[in-house]
PDB file of C-alpha atoms in Angstrom:
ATOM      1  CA  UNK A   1      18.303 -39.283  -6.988  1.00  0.00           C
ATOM      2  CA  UNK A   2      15.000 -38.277  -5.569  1.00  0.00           C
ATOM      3  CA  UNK A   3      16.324 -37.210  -2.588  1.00  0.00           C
ATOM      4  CA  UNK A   4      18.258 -34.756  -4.954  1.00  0.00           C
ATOM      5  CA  UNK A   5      15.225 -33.716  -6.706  1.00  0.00           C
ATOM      6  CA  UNK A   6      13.327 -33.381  -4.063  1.00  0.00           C
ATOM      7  CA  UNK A   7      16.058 -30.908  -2.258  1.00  0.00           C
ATOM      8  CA  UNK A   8      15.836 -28.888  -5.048  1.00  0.00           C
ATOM      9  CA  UNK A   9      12.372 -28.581  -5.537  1.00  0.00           C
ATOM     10  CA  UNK A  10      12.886 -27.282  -1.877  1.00  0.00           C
ATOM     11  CA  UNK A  11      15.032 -24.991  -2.742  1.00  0.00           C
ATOM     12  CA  UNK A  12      13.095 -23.196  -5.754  1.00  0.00           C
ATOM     13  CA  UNK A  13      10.115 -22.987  -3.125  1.00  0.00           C
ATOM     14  CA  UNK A  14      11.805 -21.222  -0.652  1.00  0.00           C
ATOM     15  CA  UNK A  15      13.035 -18.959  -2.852  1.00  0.00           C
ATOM     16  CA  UNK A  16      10.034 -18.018  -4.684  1.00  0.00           C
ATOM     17  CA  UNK A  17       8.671 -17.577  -1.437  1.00  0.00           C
ATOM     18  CA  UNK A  18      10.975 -15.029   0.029  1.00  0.00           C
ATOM     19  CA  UNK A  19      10.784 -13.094  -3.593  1.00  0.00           C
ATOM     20  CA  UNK A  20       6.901 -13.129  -3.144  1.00  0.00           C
ATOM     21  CA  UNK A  21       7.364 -12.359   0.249  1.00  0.00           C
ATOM     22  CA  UNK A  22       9.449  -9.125  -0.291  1.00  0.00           C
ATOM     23  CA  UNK A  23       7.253  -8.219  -2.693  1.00  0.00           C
ATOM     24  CA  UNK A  24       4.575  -8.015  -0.511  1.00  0.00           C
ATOM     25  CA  UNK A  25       5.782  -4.931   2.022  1.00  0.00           C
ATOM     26  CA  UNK A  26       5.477  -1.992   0.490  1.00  0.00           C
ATOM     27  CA  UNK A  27       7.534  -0.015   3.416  1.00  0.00           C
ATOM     28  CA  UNK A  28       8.075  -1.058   6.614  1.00  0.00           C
ATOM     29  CA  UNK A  29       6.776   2.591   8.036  1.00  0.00           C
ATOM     30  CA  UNK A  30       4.569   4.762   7.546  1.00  0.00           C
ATOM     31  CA  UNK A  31       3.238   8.133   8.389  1.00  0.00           C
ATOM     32  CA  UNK A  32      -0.309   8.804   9.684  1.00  0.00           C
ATOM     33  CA  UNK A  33      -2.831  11.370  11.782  1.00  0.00           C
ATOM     34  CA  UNK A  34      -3.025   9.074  14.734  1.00  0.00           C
ATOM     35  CA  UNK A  35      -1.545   6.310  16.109  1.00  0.00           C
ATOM     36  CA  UNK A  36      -4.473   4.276  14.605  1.00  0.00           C
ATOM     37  CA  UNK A  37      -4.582   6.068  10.790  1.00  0.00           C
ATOM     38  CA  UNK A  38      -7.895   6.576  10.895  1.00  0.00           C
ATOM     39  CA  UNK A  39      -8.160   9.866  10.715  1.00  0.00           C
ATOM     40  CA  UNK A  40      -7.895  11.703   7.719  1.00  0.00           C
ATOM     41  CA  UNK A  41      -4.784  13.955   6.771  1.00  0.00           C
ATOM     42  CA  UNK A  42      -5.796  15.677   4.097  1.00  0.00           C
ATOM     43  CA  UNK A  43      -7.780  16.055   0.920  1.00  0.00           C
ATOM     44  CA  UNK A  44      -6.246  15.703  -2.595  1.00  0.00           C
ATOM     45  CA  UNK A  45      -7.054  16.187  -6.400  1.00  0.00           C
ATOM     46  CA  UNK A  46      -6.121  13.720  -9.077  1.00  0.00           C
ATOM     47  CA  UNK A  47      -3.757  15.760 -11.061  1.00  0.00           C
ATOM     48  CA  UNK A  48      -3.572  12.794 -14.238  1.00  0.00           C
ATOM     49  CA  UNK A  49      -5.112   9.551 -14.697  1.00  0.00           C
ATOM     50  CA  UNK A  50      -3.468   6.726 -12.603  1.00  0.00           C
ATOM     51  CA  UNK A  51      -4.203   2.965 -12.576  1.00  0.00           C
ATOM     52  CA  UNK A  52      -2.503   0.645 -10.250  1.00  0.00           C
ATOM     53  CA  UNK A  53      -0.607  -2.192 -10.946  1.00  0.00           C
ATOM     54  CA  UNK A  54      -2.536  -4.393  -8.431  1.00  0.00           C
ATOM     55  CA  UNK A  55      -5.460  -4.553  -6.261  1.00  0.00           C
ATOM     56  CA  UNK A  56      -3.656  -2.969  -3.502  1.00  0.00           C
ATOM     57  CA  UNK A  57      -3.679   0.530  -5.668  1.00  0.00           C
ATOM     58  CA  UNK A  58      -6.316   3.440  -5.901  1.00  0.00           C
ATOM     59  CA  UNK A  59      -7.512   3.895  -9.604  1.00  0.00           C
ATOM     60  CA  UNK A  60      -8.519   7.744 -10.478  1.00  0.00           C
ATOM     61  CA  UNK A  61      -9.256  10.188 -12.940  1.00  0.00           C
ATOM     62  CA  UNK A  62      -7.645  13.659 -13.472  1.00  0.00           C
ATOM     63  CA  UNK A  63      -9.720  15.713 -10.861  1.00  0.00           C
ATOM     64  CA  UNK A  64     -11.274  13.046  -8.316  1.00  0.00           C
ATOM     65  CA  UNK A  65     -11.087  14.131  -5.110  1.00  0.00           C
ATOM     66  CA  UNK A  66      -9.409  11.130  -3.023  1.00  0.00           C
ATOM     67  CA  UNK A  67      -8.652  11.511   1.313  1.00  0.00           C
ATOM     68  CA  UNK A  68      -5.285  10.500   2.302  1.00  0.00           C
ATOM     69  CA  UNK A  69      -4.631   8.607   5.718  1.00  0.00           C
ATOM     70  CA  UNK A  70      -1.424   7.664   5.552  1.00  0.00           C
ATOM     71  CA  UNK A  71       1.940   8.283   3.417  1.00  0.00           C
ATOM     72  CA  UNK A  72       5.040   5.192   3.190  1.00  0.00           C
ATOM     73  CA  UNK A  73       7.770   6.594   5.007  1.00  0.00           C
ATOM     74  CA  UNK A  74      11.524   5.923   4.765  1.00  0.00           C
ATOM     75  CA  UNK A  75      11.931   2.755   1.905  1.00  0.00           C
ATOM     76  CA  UNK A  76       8.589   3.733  -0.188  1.00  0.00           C
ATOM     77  CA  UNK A  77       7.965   7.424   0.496  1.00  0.00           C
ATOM     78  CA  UNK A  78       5.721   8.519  -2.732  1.00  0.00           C
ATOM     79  CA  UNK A  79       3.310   6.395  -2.127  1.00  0.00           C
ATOM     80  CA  UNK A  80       0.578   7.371  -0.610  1.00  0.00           C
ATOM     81  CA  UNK A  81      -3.038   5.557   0.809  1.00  0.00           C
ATOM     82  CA  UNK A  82      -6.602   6.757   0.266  1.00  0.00           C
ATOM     83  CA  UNK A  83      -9.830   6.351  -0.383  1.00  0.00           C
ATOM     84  CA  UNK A  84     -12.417   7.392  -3.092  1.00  0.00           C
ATOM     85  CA  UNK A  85     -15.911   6.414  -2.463  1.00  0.00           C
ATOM     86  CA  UNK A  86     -15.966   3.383  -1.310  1.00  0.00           C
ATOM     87  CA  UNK A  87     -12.535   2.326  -2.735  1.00  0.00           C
ATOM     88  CA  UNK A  88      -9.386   2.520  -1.192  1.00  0.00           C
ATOM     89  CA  UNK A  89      -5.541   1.875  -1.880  1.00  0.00           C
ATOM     90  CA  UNK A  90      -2.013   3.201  -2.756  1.00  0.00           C
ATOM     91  CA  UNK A  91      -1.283   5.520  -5.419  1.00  0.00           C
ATOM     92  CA  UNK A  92       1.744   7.872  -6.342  1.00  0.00           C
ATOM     93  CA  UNK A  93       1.989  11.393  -4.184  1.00  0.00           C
ATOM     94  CA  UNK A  94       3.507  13.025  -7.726  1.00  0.00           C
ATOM     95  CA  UNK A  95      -0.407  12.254  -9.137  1.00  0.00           C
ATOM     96  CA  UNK A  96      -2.366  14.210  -6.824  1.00  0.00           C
ATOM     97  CA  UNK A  97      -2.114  18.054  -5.635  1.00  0.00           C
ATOM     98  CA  UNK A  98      -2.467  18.941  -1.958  1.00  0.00           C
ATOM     99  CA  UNK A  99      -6.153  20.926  -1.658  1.00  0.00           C
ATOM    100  CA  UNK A 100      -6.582  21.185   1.826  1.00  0.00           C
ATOM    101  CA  UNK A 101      -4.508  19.432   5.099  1.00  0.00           C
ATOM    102  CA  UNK A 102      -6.569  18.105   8.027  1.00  0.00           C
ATOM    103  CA  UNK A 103      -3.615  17.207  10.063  1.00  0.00           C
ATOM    104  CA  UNK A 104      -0.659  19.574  10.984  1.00  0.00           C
ATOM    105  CA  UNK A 105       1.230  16.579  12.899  1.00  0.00           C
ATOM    106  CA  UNK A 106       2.508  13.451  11.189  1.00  0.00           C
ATOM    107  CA  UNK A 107       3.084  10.256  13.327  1.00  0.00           C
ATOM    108  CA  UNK A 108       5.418   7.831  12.111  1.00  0.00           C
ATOM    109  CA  UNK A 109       4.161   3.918  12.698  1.00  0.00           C
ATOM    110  CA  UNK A 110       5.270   0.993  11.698  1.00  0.00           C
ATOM    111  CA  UNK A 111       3.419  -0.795   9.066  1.00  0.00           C
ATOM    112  CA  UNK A 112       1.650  -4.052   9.317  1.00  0.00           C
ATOM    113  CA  UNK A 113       1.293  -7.260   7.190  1.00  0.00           C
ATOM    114  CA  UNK A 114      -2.778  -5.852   7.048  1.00  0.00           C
ATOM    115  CA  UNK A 115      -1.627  -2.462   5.423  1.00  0.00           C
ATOM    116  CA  UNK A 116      -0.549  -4.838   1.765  1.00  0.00           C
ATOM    117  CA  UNK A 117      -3.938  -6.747   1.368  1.00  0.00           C
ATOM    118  CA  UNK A 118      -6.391  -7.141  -1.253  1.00  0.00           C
ATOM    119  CA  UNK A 119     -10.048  -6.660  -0.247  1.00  0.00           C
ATOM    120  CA  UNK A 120     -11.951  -8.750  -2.904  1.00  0.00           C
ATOM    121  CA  UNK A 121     -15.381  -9.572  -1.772  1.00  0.00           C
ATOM    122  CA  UNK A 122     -15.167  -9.368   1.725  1.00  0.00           C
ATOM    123  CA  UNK A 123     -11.985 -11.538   1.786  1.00  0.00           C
ATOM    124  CA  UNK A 124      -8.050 -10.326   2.081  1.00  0.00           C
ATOM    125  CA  UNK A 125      -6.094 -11.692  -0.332  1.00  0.00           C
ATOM    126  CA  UNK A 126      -2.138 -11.054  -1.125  1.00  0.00           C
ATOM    127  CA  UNK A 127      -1.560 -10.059  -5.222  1.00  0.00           C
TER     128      UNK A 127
END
């Protein structure tokens, strides 16, 4: 009976771990400056108030100014990652109006497991 239990208990971890898991990757590509995404590809203006539903996301308000560096390509492709200040994440490309493009070529990388952290005191953390 145990065993039973036991297999099932299994069973309900596994599969809570490949939901969390799924959860976690945004888009397996992405779109960037450079091969790195370091560079910045443009600049943008908050066009509304947004606030993220995790860490992961940039919080704004209507006319920030925010730098993108790289856009989710082919599964994910309105969001977008910047910074603002010191403070960086995903947000929606339908918040924010285009002011002025740094780079006229995109370069499409794949992501990495890095790209979907939390940065909470020095410390990466998955939401």
């Amino acid at each position: 009976m145990s065993r039973i239990l036991d297999q099932r208990i299994l069973l309900l971890v596994i599969s809570f771990s490949a939901s969390v898991q799924s959860t976690k990757v945004l888009s397996e590509w992405k779109k960037c400056g450079d091969l790195e995404c370091e560079k910045a590809m443009s600049r943008v203006q908050a066009t509304t108030d947004y606030l993220g539903p995790d860490c992961r996301y940039l919080n704004f308000k209507t006319g920030e100014e925010i730098m993108v560096y790289s856009k989710l390509s082919r599964q994910n492709e309105n969001l977008w990652t910047g910074s603002k200040g010191k403070d960086f994440g995903y947000f929606p490309r339908d918040a924010v109006k285009v002011e002025e493009v740094f780079i006229g070529e995109e370069v499409e990388v794949l992501t990495k497991e890095t790209d979907f952290l939390c940065l909470h005191e020095d410390k990466y953390v998955f939401e």
